[in-house]
Short mmCIF file of C-alpha atoms and ligand atoms in Angstrom, two decimals:
data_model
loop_
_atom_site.label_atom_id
_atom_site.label_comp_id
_atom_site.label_asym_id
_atom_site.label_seq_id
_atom_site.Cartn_x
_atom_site.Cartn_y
_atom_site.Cartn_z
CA UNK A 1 0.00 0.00 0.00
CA UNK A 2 1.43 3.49 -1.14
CA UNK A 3 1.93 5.96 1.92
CA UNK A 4 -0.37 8.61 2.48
CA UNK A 5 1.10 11.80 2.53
CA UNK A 6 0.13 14.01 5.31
CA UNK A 7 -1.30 17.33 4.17
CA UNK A 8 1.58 20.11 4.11
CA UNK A 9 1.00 23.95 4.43
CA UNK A 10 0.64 24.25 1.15
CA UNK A 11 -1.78 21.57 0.08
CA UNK A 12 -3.32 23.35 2.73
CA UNK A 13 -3.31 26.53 1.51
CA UNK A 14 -4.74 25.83 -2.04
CA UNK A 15 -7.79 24.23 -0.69
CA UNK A 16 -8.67 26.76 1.02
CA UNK A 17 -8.16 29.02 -2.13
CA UNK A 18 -10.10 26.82 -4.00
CA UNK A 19 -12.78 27.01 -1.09
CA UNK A 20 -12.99 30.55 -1.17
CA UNK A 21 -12.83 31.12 -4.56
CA UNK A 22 -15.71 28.59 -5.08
CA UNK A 23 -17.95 30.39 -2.53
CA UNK A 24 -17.37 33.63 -4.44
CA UNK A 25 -18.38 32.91 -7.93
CA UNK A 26 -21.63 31.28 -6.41
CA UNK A 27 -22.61 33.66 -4.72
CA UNK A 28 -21.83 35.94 -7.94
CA UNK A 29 -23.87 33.56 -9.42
CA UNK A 30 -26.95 32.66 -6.97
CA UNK A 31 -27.34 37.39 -7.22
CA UNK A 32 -27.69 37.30 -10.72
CA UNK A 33 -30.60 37.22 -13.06
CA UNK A 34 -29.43 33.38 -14.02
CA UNK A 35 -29.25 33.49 -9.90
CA UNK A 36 -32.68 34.40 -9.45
CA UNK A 37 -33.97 32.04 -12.13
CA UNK A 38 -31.95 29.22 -10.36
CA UNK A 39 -33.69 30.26 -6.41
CA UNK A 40 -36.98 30.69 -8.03
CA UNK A 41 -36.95 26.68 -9.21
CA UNK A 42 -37.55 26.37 -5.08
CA UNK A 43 -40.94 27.49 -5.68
CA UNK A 44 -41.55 24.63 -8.82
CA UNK A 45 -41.44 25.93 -12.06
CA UNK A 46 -44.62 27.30 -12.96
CA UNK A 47 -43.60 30.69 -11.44
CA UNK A 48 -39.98 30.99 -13.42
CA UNK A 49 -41.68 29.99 -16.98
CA UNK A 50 -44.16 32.42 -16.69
CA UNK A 51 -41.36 34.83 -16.82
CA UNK A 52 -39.60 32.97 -19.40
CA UNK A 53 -37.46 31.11 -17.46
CA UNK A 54 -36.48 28.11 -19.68
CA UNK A 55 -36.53 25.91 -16.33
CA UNK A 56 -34.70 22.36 -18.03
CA UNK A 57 -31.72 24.81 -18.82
CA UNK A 58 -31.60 26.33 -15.22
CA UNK A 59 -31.60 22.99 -13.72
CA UNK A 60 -29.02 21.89 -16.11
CA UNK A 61 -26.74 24.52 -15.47
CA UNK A 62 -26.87 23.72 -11.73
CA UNK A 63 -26.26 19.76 -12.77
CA UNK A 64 -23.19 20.81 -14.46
CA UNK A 65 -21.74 23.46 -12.30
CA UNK A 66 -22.21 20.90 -8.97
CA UNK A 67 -20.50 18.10 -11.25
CA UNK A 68 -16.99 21.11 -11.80
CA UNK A 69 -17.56 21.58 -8.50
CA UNK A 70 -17.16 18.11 -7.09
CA UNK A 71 -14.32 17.56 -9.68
CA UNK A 72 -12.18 20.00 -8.69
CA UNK A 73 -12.72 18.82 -5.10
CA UNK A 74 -11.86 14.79 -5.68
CA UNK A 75 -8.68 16.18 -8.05
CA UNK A 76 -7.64 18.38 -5.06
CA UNK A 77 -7.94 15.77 -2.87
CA UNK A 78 -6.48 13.14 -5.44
CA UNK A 79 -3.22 15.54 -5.98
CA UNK A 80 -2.51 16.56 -2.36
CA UNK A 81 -3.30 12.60 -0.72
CA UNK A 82 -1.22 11.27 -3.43
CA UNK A 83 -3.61 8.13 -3.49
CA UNK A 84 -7.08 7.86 -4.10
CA UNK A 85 -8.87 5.66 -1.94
CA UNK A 86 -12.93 4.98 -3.05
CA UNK A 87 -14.36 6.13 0.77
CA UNK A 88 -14.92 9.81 -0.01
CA UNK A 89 -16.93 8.40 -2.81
CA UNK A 90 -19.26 6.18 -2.10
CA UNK A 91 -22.76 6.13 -0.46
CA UNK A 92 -22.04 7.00 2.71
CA UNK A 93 -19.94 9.68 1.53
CA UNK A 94 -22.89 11.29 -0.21
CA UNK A 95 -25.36 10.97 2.87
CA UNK A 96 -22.78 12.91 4.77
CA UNK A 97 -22.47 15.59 1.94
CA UNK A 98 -26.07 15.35 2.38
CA UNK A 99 -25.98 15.85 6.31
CA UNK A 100 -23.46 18.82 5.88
CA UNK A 101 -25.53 20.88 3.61
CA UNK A 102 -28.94 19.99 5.68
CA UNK A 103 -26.75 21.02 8.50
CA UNK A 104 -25.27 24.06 7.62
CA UNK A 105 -28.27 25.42 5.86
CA UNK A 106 -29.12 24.08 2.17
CA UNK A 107 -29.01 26.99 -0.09
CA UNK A 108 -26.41 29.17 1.77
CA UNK A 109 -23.54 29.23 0.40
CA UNK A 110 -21.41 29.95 4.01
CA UNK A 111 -23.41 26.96 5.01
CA UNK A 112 -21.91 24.29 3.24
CA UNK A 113 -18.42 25.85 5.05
CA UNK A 114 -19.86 25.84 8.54
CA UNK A 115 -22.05 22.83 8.11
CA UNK A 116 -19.02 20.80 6.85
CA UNK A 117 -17.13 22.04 9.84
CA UNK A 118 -19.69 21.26 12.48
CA UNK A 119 -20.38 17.87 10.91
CA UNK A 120 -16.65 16.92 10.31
CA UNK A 121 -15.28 18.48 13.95
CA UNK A 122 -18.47 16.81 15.85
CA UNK A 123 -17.75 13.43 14.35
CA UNK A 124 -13.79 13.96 14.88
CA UNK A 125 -14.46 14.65 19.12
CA UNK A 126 -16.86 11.78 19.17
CA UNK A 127 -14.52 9.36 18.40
CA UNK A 128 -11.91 10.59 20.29
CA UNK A 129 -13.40 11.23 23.45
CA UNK A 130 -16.35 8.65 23.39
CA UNK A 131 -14.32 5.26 23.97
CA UNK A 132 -12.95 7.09 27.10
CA UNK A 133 -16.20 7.57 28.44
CA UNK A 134 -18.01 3.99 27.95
CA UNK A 135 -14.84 2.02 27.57
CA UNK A 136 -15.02 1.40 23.42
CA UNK A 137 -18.55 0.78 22.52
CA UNK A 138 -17.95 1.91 18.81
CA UNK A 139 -22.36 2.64 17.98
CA UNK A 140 -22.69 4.56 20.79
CA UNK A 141 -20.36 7.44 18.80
CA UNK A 142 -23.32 7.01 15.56
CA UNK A 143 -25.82 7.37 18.28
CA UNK A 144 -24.38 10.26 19.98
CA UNK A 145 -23.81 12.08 16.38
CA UNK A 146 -27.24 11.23 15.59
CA UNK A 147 -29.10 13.02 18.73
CA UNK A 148 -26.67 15.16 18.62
CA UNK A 149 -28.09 16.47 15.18
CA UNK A 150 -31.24 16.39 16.06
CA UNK A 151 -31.16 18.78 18.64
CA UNK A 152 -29.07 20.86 16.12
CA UNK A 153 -32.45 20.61 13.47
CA UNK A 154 -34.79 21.04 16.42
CA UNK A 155 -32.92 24.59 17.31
CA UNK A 156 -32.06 25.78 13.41
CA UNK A 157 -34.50 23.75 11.17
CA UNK A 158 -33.56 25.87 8.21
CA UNK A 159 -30.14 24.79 9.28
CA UNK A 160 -26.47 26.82 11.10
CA UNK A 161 -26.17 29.15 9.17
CA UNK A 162 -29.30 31.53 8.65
CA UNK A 163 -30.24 30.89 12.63
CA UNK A 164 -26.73 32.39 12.86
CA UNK A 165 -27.20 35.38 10.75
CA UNK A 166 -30.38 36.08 12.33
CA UNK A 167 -29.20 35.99 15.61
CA UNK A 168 -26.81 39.13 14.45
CA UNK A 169 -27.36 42.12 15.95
CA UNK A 170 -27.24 44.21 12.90
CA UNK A 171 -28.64 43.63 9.16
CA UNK A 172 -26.38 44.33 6.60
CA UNK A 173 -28.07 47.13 4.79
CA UNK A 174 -28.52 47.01 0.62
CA UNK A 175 -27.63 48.99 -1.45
CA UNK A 176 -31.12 50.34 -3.25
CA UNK A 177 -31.35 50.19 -6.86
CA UNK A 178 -30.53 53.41 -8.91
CA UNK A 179 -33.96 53.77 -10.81
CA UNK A 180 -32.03 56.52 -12.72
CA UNK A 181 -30.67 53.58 -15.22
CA UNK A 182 -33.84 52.76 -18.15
CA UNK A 183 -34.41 49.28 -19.71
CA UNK A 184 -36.79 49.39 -23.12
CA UNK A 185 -40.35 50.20 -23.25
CA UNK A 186 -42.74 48.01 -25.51
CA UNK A 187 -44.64 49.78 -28.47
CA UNK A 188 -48.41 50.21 -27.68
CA UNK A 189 -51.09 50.58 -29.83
CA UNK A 190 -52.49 54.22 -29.66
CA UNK A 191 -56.90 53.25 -29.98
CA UNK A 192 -59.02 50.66 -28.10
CA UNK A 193 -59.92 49.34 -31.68
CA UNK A 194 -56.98 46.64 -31.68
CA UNK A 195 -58.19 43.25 -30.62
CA UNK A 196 -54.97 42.08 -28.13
CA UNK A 197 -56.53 39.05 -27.12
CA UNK A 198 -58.22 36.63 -29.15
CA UNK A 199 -59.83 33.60 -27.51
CA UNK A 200 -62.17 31.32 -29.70
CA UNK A 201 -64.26 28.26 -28.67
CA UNK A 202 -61.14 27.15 -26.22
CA UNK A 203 -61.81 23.96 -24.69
CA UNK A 204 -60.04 22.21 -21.73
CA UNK A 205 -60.84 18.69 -20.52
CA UNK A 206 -59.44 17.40 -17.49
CA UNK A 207 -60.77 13.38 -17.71
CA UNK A 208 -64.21 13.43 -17.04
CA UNK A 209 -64.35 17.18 -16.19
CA UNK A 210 -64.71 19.49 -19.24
CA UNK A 211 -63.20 22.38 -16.98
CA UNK A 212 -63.25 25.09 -19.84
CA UNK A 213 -66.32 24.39 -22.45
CA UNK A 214 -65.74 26.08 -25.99
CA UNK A 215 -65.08 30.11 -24.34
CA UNK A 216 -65.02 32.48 -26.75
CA UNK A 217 -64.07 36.21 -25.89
CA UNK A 218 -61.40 38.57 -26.95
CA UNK A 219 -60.04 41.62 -25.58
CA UNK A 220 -59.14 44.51 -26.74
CA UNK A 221 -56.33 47.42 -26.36
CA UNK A 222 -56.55 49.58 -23.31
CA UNK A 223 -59.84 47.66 -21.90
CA UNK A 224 -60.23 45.65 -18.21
CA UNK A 225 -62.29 42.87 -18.84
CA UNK A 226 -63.48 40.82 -15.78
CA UNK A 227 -63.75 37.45 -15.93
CA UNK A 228 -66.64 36.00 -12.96
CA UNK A 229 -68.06 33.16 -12.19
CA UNK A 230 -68.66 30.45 -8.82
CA UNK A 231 -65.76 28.84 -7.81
CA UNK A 232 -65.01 25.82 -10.15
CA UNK A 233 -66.53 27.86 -12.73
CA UNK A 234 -63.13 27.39 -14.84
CA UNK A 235 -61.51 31.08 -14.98
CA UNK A 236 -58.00 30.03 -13.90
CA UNK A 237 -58.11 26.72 -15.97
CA UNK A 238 -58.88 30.06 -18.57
CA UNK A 239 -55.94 32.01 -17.43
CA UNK A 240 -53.58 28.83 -17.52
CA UNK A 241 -54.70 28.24 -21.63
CA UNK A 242 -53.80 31.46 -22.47
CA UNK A 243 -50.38 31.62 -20.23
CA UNK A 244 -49.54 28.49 -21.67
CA UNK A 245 -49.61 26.35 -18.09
CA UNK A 246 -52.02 23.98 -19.77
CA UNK A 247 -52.50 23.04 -23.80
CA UNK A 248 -55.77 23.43 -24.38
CA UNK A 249 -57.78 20.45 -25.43
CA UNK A 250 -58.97 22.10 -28.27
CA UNK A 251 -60.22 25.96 -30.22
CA UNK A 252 -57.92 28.74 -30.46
CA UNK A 253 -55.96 31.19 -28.34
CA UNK A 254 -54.07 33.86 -30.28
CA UNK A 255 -52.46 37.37 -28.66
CA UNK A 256 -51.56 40.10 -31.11
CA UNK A 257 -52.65 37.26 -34.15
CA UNK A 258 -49.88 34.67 -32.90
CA UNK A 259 -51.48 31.43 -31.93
CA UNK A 260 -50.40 30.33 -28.71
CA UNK A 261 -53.12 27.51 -27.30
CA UNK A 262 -50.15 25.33 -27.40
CA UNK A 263 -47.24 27.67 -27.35
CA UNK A 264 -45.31 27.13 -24.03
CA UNK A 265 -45.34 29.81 -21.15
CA UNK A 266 -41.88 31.37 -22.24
CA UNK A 267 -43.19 31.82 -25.65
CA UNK A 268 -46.44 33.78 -24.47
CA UNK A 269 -44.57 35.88 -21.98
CA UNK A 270 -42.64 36.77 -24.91
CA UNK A 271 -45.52 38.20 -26.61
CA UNK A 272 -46.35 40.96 -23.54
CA UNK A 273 -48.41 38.39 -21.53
CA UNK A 274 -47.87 38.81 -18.09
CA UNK A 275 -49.43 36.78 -14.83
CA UNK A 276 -49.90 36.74 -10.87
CA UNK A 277 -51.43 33.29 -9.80
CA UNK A 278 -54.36 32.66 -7.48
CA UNK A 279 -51.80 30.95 -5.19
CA UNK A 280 -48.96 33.47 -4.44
CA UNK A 281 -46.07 31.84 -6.03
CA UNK A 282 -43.21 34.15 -4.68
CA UNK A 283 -39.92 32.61 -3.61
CA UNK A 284 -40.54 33.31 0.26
CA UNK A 285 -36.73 33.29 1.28
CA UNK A 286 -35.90 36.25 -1.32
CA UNK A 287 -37.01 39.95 -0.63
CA UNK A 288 -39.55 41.65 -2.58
CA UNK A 289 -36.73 43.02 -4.49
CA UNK A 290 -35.49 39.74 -6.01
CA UNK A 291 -39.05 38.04 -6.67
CA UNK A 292 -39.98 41.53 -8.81
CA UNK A 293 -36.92 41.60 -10.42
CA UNK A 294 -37.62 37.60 -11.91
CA UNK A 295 -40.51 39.62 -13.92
CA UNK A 296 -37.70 41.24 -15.66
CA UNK A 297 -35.97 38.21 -16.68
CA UNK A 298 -36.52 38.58 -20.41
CA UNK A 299 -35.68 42.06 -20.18
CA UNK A 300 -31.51 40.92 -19.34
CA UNK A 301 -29.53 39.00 -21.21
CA UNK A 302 -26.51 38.22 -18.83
CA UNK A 303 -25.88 34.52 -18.48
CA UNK A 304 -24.28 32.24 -15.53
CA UNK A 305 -20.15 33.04 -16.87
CA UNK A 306 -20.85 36.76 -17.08
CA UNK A 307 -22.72 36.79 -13.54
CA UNK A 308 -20.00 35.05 -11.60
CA UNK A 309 -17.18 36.89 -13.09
CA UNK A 310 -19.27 40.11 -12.13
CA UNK A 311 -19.34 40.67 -15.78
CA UNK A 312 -23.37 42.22 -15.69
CA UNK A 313 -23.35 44.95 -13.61
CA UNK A 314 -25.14 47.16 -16.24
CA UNK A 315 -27.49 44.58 -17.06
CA UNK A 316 -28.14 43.90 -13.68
CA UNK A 317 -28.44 47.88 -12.22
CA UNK A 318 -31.00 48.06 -14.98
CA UNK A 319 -33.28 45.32 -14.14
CA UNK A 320 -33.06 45.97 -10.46
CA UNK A 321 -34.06 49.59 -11.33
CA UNK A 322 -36.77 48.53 -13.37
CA UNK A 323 -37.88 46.19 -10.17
CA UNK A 324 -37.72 49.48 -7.50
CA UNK A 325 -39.62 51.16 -10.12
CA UNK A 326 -42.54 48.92 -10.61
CA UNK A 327 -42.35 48.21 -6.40
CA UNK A 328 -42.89 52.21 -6.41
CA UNK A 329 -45.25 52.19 -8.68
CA UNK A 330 -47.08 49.30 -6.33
CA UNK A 331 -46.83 51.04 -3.08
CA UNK A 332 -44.45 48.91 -1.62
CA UNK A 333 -40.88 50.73 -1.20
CA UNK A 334 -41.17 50.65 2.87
CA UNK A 335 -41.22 46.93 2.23
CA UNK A 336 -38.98 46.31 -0.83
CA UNK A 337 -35.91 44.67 1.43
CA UNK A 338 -38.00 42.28 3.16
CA UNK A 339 -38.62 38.57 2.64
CA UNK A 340 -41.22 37.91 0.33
CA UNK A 341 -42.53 35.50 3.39
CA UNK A 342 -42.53 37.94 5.75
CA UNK A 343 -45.33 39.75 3.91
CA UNK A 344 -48.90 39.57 4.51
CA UNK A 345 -51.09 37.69 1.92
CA UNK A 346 -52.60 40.66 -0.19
CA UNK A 347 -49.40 42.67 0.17
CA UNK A 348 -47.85 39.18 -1.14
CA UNK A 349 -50.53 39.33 -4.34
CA UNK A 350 -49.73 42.99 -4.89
CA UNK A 351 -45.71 42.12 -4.96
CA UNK A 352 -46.67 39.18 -7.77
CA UNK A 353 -48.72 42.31 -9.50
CA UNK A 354 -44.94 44.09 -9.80
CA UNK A 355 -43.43 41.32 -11.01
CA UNK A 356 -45.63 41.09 -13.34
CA UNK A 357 -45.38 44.97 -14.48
CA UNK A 358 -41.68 44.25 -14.98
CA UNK A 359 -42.65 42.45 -17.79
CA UNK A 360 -43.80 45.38 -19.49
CA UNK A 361 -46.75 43.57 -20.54
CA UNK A 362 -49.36 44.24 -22.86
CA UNK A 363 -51.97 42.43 -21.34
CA UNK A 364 -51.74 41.76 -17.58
CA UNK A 365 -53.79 38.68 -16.38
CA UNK A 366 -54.83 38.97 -12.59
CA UNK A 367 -56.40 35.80 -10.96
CA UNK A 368 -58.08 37.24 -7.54
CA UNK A 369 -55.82 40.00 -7.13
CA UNK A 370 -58.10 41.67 -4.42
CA UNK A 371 -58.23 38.70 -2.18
CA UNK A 372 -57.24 39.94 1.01
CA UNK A 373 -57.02 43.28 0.46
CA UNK A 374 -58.28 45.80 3.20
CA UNK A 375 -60.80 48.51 1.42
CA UNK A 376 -58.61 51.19 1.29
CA UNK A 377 -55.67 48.85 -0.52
CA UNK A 378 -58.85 47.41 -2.64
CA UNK A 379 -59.37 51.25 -4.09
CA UNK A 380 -55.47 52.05 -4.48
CA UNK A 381 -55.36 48.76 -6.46
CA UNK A 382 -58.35 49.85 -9.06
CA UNK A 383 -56.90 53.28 -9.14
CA UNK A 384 -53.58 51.68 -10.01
CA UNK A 385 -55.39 49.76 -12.87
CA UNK A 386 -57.36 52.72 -14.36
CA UNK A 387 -53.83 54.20 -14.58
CA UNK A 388 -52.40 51.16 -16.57
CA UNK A 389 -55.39 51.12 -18.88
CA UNK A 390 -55.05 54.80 -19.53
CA UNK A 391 -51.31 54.00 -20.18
CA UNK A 392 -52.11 51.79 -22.65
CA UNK A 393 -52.31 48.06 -21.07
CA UNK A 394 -54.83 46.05 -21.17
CA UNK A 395 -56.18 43.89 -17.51
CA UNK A 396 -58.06 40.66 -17.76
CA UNK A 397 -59.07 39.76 -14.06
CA UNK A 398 -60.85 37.45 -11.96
CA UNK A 399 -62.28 38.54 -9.03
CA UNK A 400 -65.33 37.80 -6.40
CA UNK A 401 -65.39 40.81 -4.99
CA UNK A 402 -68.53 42.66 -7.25
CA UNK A 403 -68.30 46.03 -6.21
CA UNK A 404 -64.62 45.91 -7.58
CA UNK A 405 -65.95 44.01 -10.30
CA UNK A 406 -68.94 46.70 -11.62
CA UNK A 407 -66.71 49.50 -10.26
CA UNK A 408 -63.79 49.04 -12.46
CA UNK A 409 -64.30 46.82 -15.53
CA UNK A 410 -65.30 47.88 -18.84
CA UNK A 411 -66.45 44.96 -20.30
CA UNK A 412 -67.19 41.30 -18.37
CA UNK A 413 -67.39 37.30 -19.01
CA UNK A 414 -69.24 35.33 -16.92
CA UNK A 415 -68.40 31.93 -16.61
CA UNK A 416 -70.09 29.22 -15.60
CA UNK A 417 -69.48 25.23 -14.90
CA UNK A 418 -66.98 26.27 -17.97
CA UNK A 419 -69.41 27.55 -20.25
CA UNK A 420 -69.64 31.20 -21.10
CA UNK A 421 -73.38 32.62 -19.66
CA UNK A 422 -73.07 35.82 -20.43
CA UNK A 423 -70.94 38.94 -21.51
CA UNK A 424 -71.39 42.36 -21.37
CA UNK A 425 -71.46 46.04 -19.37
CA UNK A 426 -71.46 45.60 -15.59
CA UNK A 427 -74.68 47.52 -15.87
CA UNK A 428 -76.27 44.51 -18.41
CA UNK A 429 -74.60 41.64 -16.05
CA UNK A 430 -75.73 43.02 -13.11
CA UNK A 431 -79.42 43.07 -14.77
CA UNK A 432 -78.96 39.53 -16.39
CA UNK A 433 -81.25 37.20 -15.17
CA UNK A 434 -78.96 34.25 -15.69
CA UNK A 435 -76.47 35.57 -14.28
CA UNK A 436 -78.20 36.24 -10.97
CA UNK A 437 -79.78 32.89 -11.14
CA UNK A 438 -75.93 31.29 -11.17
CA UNK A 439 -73.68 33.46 -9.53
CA UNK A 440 -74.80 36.96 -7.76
CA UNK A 441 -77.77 35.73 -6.11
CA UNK A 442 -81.06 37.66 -5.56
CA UNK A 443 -79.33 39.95 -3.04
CA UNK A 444 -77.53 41.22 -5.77
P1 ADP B 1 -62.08 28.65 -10.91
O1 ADP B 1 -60.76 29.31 -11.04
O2 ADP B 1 -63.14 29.27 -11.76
O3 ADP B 1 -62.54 28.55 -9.49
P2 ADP B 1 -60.71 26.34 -11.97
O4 ADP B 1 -60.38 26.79 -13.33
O5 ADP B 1 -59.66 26.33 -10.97
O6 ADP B 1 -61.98 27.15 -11.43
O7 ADP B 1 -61.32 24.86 -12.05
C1 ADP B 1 -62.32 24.49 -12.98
C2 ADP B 1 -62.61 23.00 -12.86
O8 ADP B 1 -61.51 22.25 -13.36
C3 ADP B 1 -62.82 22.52 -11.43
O9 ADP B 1 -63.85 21.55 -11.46
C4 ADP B 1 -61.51 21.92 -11.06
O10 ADP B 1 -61.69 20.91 -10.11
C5 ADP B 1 -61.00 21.39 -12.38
N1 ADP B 1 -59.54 21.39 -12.48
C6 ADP B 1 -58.75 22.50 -12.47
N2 ADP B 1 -57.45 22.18 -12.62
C7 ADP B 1 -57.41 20.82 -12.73
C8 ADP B 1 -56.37 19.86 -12.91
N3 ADP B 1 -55.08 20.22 -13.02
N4 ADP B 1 -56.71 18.56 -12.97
C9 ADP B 1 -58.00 18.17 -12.87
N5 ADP B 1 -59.03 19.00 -12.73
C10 ADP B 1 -58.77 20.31 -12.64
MG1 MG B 2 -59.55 30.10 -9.66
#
């Protein structure tokens, strides 16, 4: 058997250069747009493609740069042992990899470092001072490690590292974005005469349920069109046909005359179609400044190289700017450094709302964005959306609450068990026998 050579200074030295240097191109990387993209696959990957996140790419990327990363740590350890011996590399190996990160905190980056010191010093004083104690029972030491992590989880489930930082006494303060710095504004169509979106006879079938029932209704430049209905009624099995969540089982979908019933969600966000989801889907470990600024996605072009080598600061001082702006624009500056999860539920729905503006859109689909809302938030939201329309976007929305409803749409669907009852002024839905009969009740 070749003799192992004990680690020198040197040796030493370099993997600890290689550690350091490691942590700082990911965390270059993770505060990135490609960054963003790559925390927002937390949250499933509805969320990122409605932005035009191209999700199978993001995940690849991570694949790949783990797979460098684990490289350059088995040649490291290959070159400086002198011998490679298969332990660091099997099974148990990985569980303990495993433990570290789950440890430390998965998704820090400083938690891998502290994680994989805890882990490694905890398992190193175990097994020197536990055959002392009970005279050389060798499972008591995998016992003692195991409660011993337990306790650890039951203290910092999120893991060592954020209970850490939280403990600090002091936040480390951001730097806002300078909303000085522009990105490109869509062209808009000057009349209401343009038909933006174009939905005919769509049809969704889920099994046995026909969820959306031949729809037909289109919508036009600079108009808010409400969609209604009971719950169940199919209005965000509606919303997902057009966004391209769902192919539709059959009709037609098209937005500005390009067919998209069975484009994907990164091809209709292209287009100037932008979403917030009936279920907040923010990511709720990033502040409201990072989940906005995944609206702007398609807006940047910088990719994972450029990020970690610090390469896109002028791509990324735009998009951020564009993010502050549209979080002005929201009402929610006091809030723009907090955690997404920290927020309440209709301040969470008005954050996916500025996300959504970063877009840019054209036509700006809101599933229940009043949900939650207080009254006074309730009028600063349909003032906000008069303003829109008058800027020339167009709103589709679902909504329950009918005051909103007759208040601020121009035109509305009503839906019903998937099939299209009625459309019209609020004045003539209001009046609309069938419509009272199905939805608003006699009290109405
Ligand atoms: P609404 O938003 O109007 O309350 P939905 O569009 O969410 O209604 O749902 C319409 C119908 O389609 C419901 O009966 C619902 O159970 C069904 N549905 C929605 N999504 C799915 C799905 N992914 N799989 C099966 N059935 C679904
Ligand atoms: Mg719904």
């Amino acid at each position: 058997m070749p003799e192992i050579a004990p680690i020198t200074e040197a040796s030493r030295n370099a993997i600890w250069v290689a550690v350091l240097l490691a942590a700082l191109l990911t965390m270059n990387l993770l505060d990135s747009r490609t960054g963003r993209a790559i925390r927002a696959l937390r949250r499933g990957h509805i969320a990122a493609e409605a932005f035009g996140v191209q999700t199978p790419r993001a995940k690849l990327l991570v694949f790949i740069y783990a797979a460098v990363l684990a490289g350059l740590s088995g040649w490291l350890y290959a070159h400086f042992q002198r011998a490679a011996n298969p332990t660091p590399f099997g099974a148990q190996a990985g569980i303990e990899y495993l433990f570290i990160a789950v440890v430390g905190g998965a998704g820090y980056v400083w938690g891998g470092v502290l994680g994989a010191g805890i882990v490694v010093i905890l398992k190193e004083v175990l097994q020197s001072y536990l055959p002392y104690i009970f005279g050389g029972q060798s499972q008591l030491e995998t016992i003692v490690f195991g409660i011993m992590l337990v306790l650890l989880l039951q203290l910092a489930p999120q893991g060592a590292w954020p209970w850490l930082t939280s403990k600090l006494p002091f936040n480390p303060a951001r730097k806002m974005p300078d909303t000085s710095v522009k990105l490109e504004h869509r062209e808009r169509a000057p009349g209401t005469s343009s038909v933006l979106l174009h939905v005919d006879k769509a049809r969704k079938q889920f099994g046995g349920v026909l969820a959306v029932n031949d729809v037909s209704f289109d919508v036009n430049a600079r108009e808010i069109v409400a969609l209604i209905g009971p719950n169940g009624a199919g209005k965000s099995t509606t919303f997902n046909l057009i966004t391209g969540v769902l192919a539709a089982t059959g009709g037609k979908i098209s937005v500005l005359g390009n067919d998209v019933a069975n484009a994907p969600p990164q091809e209709v966000v292209k287009l100037g179609v932008a979403r917030t989801f009936q279920h907040v889907k923010l990511v709720p470990d990033m502040t409201v400044l990072e989940n906005v600024a995944i609206g702007a996605h398609l807006r940047g072009n910088s990719g994972a190289i450029s990020s970690m080598l610090r390469l896109d600061r002028t791509d990324e001082a735009k998009l951020l700017a564009e993010a502050a702006r549209q979080i002005a624009r929201v009402g929610l500056s006091d809030q723009i450094d907090q955690l997404a999860g920290s927020l309440s539920l209709g301040q969470q729905r008005i954050v996916e709302i500025a996300r959504a503006l970063c877009v840019d859109p054209m036509l700006l689909l809101l599933d229940e964005p009043a949900a939650g809302l207080r009254h006074m938030e309730k009028q600063r939201l349909a003032a906000l959306l008069r303003q829109l329309r008058d800027g020339g976007m167009s709103v589709l929305l679902v909504e329950h609450d009918m005051g909103f409803v007759m208040d601020l749409a121009d035109r509305i669907v009503v839906l019903d068990f998937g099939t299209k009852i009625a459309e019209g002024t609020p004045a003539s839905i209001k009046r609309n026998p069938d419509v009272i009969k199905a939805y608003l009740g006699a009290a109405a």
